JSON list of C-alpha atoms in Angstrom, two decimals:
[
{"chain": "C", "resi": 837, "resn": "MET", "atom": "CA", "xyz": [-17.19, 4.10, -1.29]},
{"chain": "C", "resi": 838, "resn": "PRO", "atom": "CA", "xyz": [-15.61, 0.61, -0.94]},
{"chain": "C", "resi": 839, "resn": "PRO", "atom": "CA", "xyz": [-11.86, 0.27, -1.55]},
{"chain": "C", "resi": 840, "resn": "VAL", "atom": "CA", "xyz": [-10.74, -0.71, -5.02]},
{"chain": "C", "resi": 841, "resn": "ARG", "atom": "CA", "xyz": [-9.48, -4.30, -5.02]},
{"chain": "C", "resi": 842, "resn": "THR", "atom": "CA", "xyz": [-6.85, -5.84, -7.24]},
{"chain": "C", "resi": 843, "resn": "PRO", "atom": "CA", "xyz": [-8.20, -8.01, -10.08]},
{"chain": "C", "resi": 844, "resn": "ALA", "atom": "CA", "xyz": [-7.13, -11.33, -8.54]},
{"chain": "C", "resi": 845, "resn": "GLY", "atom": "CA", "xyz": [-5.50, -13.77, -10.92]},
{"chain": "C", "resi": 846, "resn": "LYS", "atom": "CA", "xyz": [-5.19, -11.40, -13.88]},
{"chain": "C", "resi": 847, "resn": "ILE", "atom": "CA", "xyz": [-1.69, -9.90, -13.48]},
{"chain": "C", "resi": 848, "resn": "ALA", "atom": "CA", "xyz": [1.45, -12.06, -13.77]},
{"chain": "C", "resi": 849, "resn": "ALA", "atom": "CA", "xyz": [4.45, -11.47, -11.52]},
{"chain": "C", "resi": 850, "resn": "PRO", "atom": "CA", "xyz": [7.17, -9.49, -13.29]},
{"chain": "C", "resi": 851, "resn": "MET", "atom": "CA", "xyz": [10.48, -11.32, -13.63]},
{"chain": "C", "resi": 852, "resn": "PHE", "atom": "CA", "xyz": [13.63, -10.01, -11.98]},
{"chain": "C", "resi": 853, "resn": "PRO", "atom": "CA", "xyz": [15.95, -8.28, -14.47]},
{"chain": "C", "resi": 854, "resn": "ASP", "atom": "CA", "xyz": [19.12, -10.16, -15.40]},
{"chain": "C", "resi": 855, "resn": "GLY", "atom": "CA", "xyz": [22.06, -8.98, -13.35]},
{"chain": "C", "resi": 856, "resn": "THR", "atom": "CA", "xyz": [19.98, -7.92, -10.35]},
{"chain": "C", "resi": 857, "resn": "PRO", "atom": "CA", "xyz": [22.29, -7.81, -7.30]},
{"chain": "C", "resi": 858, "resn": "TRP", "atom": "CA", "xyz": [21.00, -9.79, -4.29]},
{"chain": "C", "resi": 859, "resn": "VAL", "atom": "CA", "xyz": [21.53, -9.79, -0.55]},
{"chain": "C", "resi": 860, "resn": "ASN", "atom": "CA", "xyz": [21.03, -13.00, 1.49]},
{"chain": "C", "resi": 861, "resn": "VAL", "atom": "CA", "xyz": [20.86, -15.23, -1.64]},
{"chain": "C", "resi": 862, "resn": "ALA", "atom": "CA", "xyz": [23.14, -15.78, -4.61]},
{"chain": "C", "resi": 863, "resn": "MET", "atom": "CA", "xyz": [20.34, -15.17, -7.10]},
{"chain": "C", "resi": 864, "resn": "LEU", "atom": "CA", "xyz": [16.60, -15.60, -7.26]},
{"chain": "C", "resi": 865, "resn": "ARG", "atom": "CA", "xyz": [14.35, -16.08, -10.26]},
{"chain": "C", "resi": 866, "resn": "MET", "atom": "CA", "xyz": [10.65, -15.34, -10.03]},
{"chain": "C", "resi": 867, "resn": "GLU", "atom": "CA", "xyz": [9.64, -18.22, -12.29]},
{"chain": "C", "resi": 868, "resn": "LYS", "atom": "CA", "xyz": [11.33, -20.64, -9.85]},
{"chain": "C", "resi": 869, "resn": "GLN", "atom": "CA", "xyz": [8.86, -19.50, -7.16]},
{"chain": "C", "resi": 870, "resn": "TYR", "atom": "CA", "xyz": [5.94, -21.07, -9.02]},
{"chain": "C", "resi": 871, "resn": "GLY", "atom": "CA", "xyz": [3.87, -23.20, -6.65]},
{"chain": "C", "resi": 872, "resn": "ARG", "atom": "CA", "xyz": [4.26, -21.01, -3.57]},
{"chain": "C", "resi": 873, "resn": "PRO", "atom": "CA", "xyz": [2.85, -17.63, -2.55]},
{"chain": "C", "resi": 874, "resn": "VAL", "atom": "CA", "xyz": [5.26, -14.73, -2.99]},
{"chain": "C", "resi": 875, "resn": "LEU", "atom": "CA", "xyz": [5.25, -11.35, -1.22]},
{"chain": "C", "resi": 876, "resn": "VAL", "atom": "CA", "xyz": [7.32, -8.65, -2.94]},
{"chain": "C", "resi": 877, "resn": "GLU", "atom": "CA", "xyz": [7.90, -5.56, -0.83]},
{"chain": "C", "resi": 878, "resn": "PHE", "atom": "CA", "xyz": [9.50, -2.35, -2.13]},
{"chain": "C", "resi": 879, "resn": "PHE", "atom": "CA", "xyz": [11.39, -0.44, 0.55]},
{"chain": "C", "resi": 880, "resn": "ASP", "atom": "CA", "xyz": [14.25, 1.97, 1.18]},
{"chain": "C", "resi": 881, "resn": "VAL", "atom": "CA", "xyz": [16.56, 1.74, 4.20]},
{"chain": "C", "resi": 882, "resn": "CYS", "atom": "CA", "xyz": [16.59, 5.56, 4.31]},
{"chain": "C", "resi": 883, "resn": "ARG", "atom": "CA", "xyz": [12.80, 5.97, 4.60]},
{"chain": "C", "resi": 884, "resn": "VAL", "atom": "CA", "xyz": [11.03, 6.00, 7.95]},
{"chain": "C", "resi": 885, "resn": "SER", "atom": "CA", "xyz": [7.84, 4.59, 6.42]},
{"chain": "C", "resi": 886, "resn": "SER", "atom": "CA", "xyz": [9.78, 1.57, 5.17]},
{"chain": "C", "resi": 887, "resn": "MET", "atom": "CA", "xyz": [11.29, 1.01, 8.61]},
{"chain": "C", "resi": 888, "resn": "ARG", "atom": "CA", "xyz": [7.84, 1.09, 10.23]},
{"chain": "C", "resi": 889, "resn": "THR", "atom": "CA", "xyz": [6.60, -1.61, 7.82]},
{"chain": "C", "resi": 890, "resn": "LEU", "atom": "CA", "xyz": [9.69, -3.82, 8.19]},
{"chain": "C", "resi": 891, "resn": "PRO", "atom": "CA", "xyz": [8.70, -5.57, 11.46]},
{"chain": "C", "resi": 892, "resn": "TYR", "atom": "CA", "xyz": [5.52, -6.87, 9.81]},
{"chain": "C", "resi": 893, "resn": "VAL", "atom": "CA", "xyz": [7.34, -8.12, 6.73]},
{"chain": "C", "resi": 894, "resn": "LYS", "atom": "CA", "xyz": [9.96, -9.88, 8.84]},
{"chain": "C", "resi": 895, "resn": "ALA", "atom": "CA", "xyz": [7.24, -11.42, 11.03]},
{"chain": "C", "resi": 896, "resn": "TRP", "atom": "CA", "xyz": [5.38, -12.79, 8.00]},
{"chain": "C", "resi": 897, "resn": "ALA", "atom": "CA", "xyz": [8.60, -14.30, 6.65]},
{"chain": "C", "resi": 898, "resn": "ALA", "atom": "CA", "xyz": [9.10, -16.09, 9.98]},
{"chain": "C", "resi": 899, "resn": "LYS", "atom": "CA", "xyz": [5.47, -17.07, 10.57]},
{"chain": "C", "resi": 900, "resn": "TYR", "atom": "CA", "xyz": [4.68, -18.43, 7.09]},
{"chain": "C", "resi": 901, "resn": "PRO", "atom": "CA", "xyz": [7.54, -20.67, 5.87]},
{"chain": "C", "resi": 902, "resn": "GLU", "atom": "CA", "xyz": [5.64, -21.50, 2.67]},
{"chain": "C", "resi": 903, "resn": "LEU", "atom": "CA", "xyz": [5.55, -17.77, 1.80]},
{"chain": "C", "resi": 904, "resn": "ARG", "atom": "CA", "xyz": [8.53, -16.48, -0.18]},
{"chain": "C", "resi": 905, "resn": "VAL", "atom": "CA", "xyz": [9.18, -12.94, 1.06]},
{"chain": "C", "resi": 906, "resn": "ILE", "atom": "CA", "xyz": [11.33, -10.81, -1.22]},
{"chain": "C", "resi": 907, "resn": "SER", "atom": "CA", "xyz": [12.22, -7.22, -0.44]},
{"chain": "C", "resi": 908, "resn": "VAL", "atom": "CA", "xyz": [13.29, -4.89, -3.23]},
{"chain": "C", "resi": 909, "resn": "HIS", "atom": "CA", "xyz": [15.49, -1.99, -2.17]},
{"chain": "C", "resi": 910, "resn": "ALA", "atom": "CA", "xyz": [14.90, 1.02, -4.41]},
{"chain": "C", "resi": 911, "resn": "PRO", "atom": "CA", "xyz": [16.83, 4.10, -3.24]},
{"chain": "C", "resi": 912, "resn": "GLY", "atom": "CA", "xyz": [14.82, 7.26, -2.73]},
{"chain": "C", "resi": 913, "resn": "PHE", "atom": "CA", "xyz": [17.78, 9.24, -1.37]},
{"chain": "C", "resi": 914, "resn": "PRO", "atom": "CA", "xyz": [21.45, 9.40, -2.48]},
{"chain": "C", "resi": 915, "resn": "PRO", "atom": "CA", "xyz": [22.84, 7.32, 0.46]},
{"chain": "C", "resi": 916, "resn": "GLY", "atom": "CA", "xyz": [20.57, 4.45, -0.59]},
{"chain": "C", "resi": 917, "resn": "ARG", "atom": "CA", "xyz": [22.46, 4.19, -3.87]},
{"chain": "C", "resi": 918, "resn": "ASP", "atom": "CA", "xyz": [25.55, 2.98, -1.96]},
{"chain": "C", "resi": 919, "resn": "GLU", "atom": "CA", "xyz": [25.37, -0.81, -2.27]},
{"chain": "C", "resi": 920, "resn": "GLN", "atom": "CA", "xyz": [27.59, -1.45, 0.75]},
{"chain": "C", "resi": 921, "resn": "LEU", "atom": "CA", "xyz": [25.52, 0.89, 2.91]},
{"chain": "C", "resi": 922, "resn": "VAL", "atom": "CA", "xyz": [22.38, -1.05, 1.93]},
{"chain": "C", "resi": 923, "resn": "ARG", "atom": "CA", "xyz": [24.05, -4.43, 2.55]},
{"chain": "C", "resi": 924, "resn": "ASP", "atom": "CA", "xyz": [25.21, -3.23, 5.98]},
{"chain": "C", "resi": 925, "resn": "ALA", "atom": "CA", "xyz": [21.72, -1.90, 6.78]},
{"chain": "C", "resi": 926, "resn": "VAL", "atom": "CA", "xyz": [20.09, -5.21, 5.79]},
{"chain": "C", "resi": 927, "resn": "ALA", "atom": "CA", "xyz": [22.44, -7.03, 8.19]},
{"chain": "C", "resi": 928, "resn": "ARG", "atom": "CA", "xyz": [21.99, -4.47, 10.98]},
{"chain": "C", "resi": 929, "resn": "LEU", "atom": "CA", "xyz": [18.19, -4.57, 10.62]},
{"chain": "C", "resi": 930, "resn": "GLY", "atom": "CA", "xyz": [18.17, -8.37, 10.83]},
{"chain": "C", "resi": 931, "resn": "ILE", "atom": "CA", "xyz": [16.57, -8.89, 7.42]},
{"chain": "C", "resi": 932, "resn": "GLU", "atom": "CA", "xyz": [17.13, -12.56, 6.64]},
{"chain": "C", "resi": 933, "resn": "HIS", "atom": "CA", "xyz": [14.91, -13.00, 3.57]},
{"chain": "C", "resi": 934, "resn": "PRO", "atom": "CA", "xyz": [16.16, -12.24, 0.03]},
{"chain": "C", "resi": 935, "resn": "VAL", "atom": "CA", "xyz": [16.66, -8.59, -0.88]},
{"chain": "C", "resi": 936, "resn": "ALA", "atom": "CA", "xyz": [16.98, -7.45, -4.50]},
{"chain": "C", "resi": 937, "resn": "LEU", "atom": "CA", "xyz": [18.90, -4.24, -5.09]},
{"chain": "C", "resi": 938, "resn": "ASP", "atom": "CA", "xyz": [17.18, -2.02, -7.66]},
{"chain": "C", "resi": 939, "resn": "PRO", "atom": "CA", "xyz": [19.36, 1.12, -7.88]},
{"chain": "C", "resi": 940, "resn": "ASP", "atom": "CA", "xyz": [18.26, 1.90, -11.44]},
{"chain": "C", "resi": 941, "resn": "PHE", "atom": "CA", "xyz": [14.55, 1.26, -10.71]},
{"chain": "C", "resi": 942, "resn": "GLU", "atom": "CA", "xyz": [14.21, -1.45, -13.38]},
{"chain": "C", "resi": 943, "resn": "LEU", "atom": "CA", "xyz": [12.00, -3.63, -11.19]},
{"chain": "C", "resi": 944, "resn": "TRP", "atom": "CA", "xyz": [10.22, -0.55, -9.86]},
{"chain": "C", "resi": 945, "resn": "ARG", "atom": "CA", "xyz": [9.20, 0.35, -13.43]},
{"chain": "C", "resi": 946, "resn": "ALA", "atom": "CA", "xyz": [8.19, -3.25, -14.21]},
{"chain": "C", "resi": 947, "resn": "TYR", "atom": "CA", "xyz": [5.71, -3.02, -11.31]},
{"chain": "C", "resi": 948, "resn": "ASP", "atom": "CA", "xyz": [4.74, 0.57, -12.15]},
{"chain": "C", "resi": 949, "resn": "ASN", "atom": "CA", "xyz": [5.28, 1.11, -8.43]},
{"chain": "C", "resi": 950, "resn": "PRO", "atom": "CA", "xyz": [4.11, 4.51, -7.12]},
{"chain": "C", "resi": 951, "resn": "GLY", "atom": "CA", "xyz": [6.10, 4.80, -3.87]},
{"chain": "C", "resi": 952, "resn": "TRP", "atom": "CA", "xyz": [7.49, 3.39, -0.64]},
{"chain": "C", "resi": 953, "resn": "PRO", "atom": "CA", "xyz": [6.64, 1.06, 0.95]},
{"chain": "C", "resi": 954, "resn": "ALA", "atom": "CA", "xyz": [4.57, -1.13, -1.36]},
{"chain": "C", "resi": 955, "resn": "ARG", "atom": "CA", "xyz": [3.54, -4.77, -1.07]},
{"chain": "C", "resi": 956, "resn": "TYR", "atom": "CA", "xyz": [2.53, -7.14, -3.87]},
{"chain": "C", "resi": 957, "resn": "LEU", "atom": "CA", "xyz": [1.22, -10.60, -2.97]},
{"chain": "C", "resi": 958, "resn": "PHE", "atom": "CA", "xyz": [1.23, -13.27, -5.65]},
{"chain": "C", "resi": 959, "resn": "ALA", "atom": "CA", "xyz": [-0.69, -16.53, -5.42]},
{"chain": "C", "resi": 960, "resn": "PRO", "atom": "CA", "xyz": [1.18, -19.82, -6.03]},
{"chain": "C", "resi": 961, "resn": "ARG", "atom": "CA", "xyz": [0.53, -19.55, -9.79]},
{"chain": "C", "resi": 962, "resn": "LEU", "atom": "CA", "xyz": [2.40, -16.20, -9.67]},
{"chain": "C", "resi": 963, "resn": "ARG", "atom": "CA", "xyz": [-0.70, -14.11, -10.33]},
{"chain": "C", "resi": 964, "resn": "LEU", "atom": "CA", "xyz": [-1.29, -10.95, -8.33]},
{"chain": "C", "resi": 965, "resn": "SER", "atom": "CA", "xyz": [-3.78, -11.53, -5.54]},
{"chain": "C", "resi": 966, "resn": "ASP", "atom": "CA", "xyz": [-3.33, -8.44, -3.32]},
{"chain": "C", "resi": 967, "resn": "VAL", "atom": "CA", "xyz": [-1.51, -5.11, -3.37]},
{"chain": "C", "resi": 968, "resn": "HIS", "atom": "CA", "xyz": [-1.03, -2.33, -0.86]},
{"chain": "C", "resi": 969, "resn": "HIS", "atom": "CA", "xyz": [0.79, 0.98, -1.31]},
{"chain": "C", "resi": 970, "resn": "GLY", "atom": "CA", "xyz": [2.03, 2.86, 1.74]},
{"chain": "C", "resi": 971, "resn": "GLU", "atom": "CA", "xyz": [1.96, 1.93, 5.39]},
{"chain": "C", "resi": 972, "resn": "GLY", "atom": "CA", "xyz": [-0.90, 0.19, 7.13]},
{"chain": "C", "resi": 973, "resn": "ASP", "atom": "CA", "xyz": [-3.46, -2.53, 6.42]},
{"chain": "C", "resi": 974, "resn": "TYR", "atom": "CA", "xyz": [-1.14, -5.10, 7.98]},
{"chain": "C", "resi": 975, "resn": "HIS", "atom": "CA", "xyz": [-4.12, -7.15, 9.16]},
{"chain": "C", "resi": 976, "resn": "GLY", "atom": "CA", "xyz": [-5.60, -7.13, 5.64]},
{"chain": "C", "resi": 977, "resn": "CYS", "atom": "CA", "xyz": [-2.29, -8.23, 4.14]},
{"chain": "C", "resi": 978, "resn": "GLU", "atom": "CA", "xyz": [-1.97, -11.05, 6.64]},
{"chain": "C", "resi": 979, "resn": "LEU", "atom": "CA", "xyz": [-5.50, -12.21, 5.84]},
{"chain": "C", "resi": 980, "resn": "ALA", "atom": "CA", "xyz": [-4.57, -12.23, 2.15]},
{"chain": "C", "resi": 981, "resn": "ILE", "atom": "CA", "xyz": [-1.46, -14.30, 2.92]}
]
């Protein structure tokens, strides 16, 4: 059975909730990203699976300057709810792209996200073009980029 593919161009990028705390940027608005591809990645600094995906996400941010990479930290464990712990982890892990903090899972719910890690790639018109839940398919994601 072939894999189920995302209906390209049909789903609009959810906007970031007002008051979303950010790391590495003062604030970011999704609608201001119009005209460039955007990769939104849900992760948790306390999850091994997120840490295994991180090198790929960081590499794409460096390799494709036209791609806006945005990580969304959604805490799966109590330590991940500590904002300073997350900010320190982002610095220690060398994450230089914008990171949204989603401690109340507002953005998570807007995406109807099922788990960690998860990647959502939006085309320059901010329509979903590719999605992947879990680890793996790094080559497929890069081809989609």
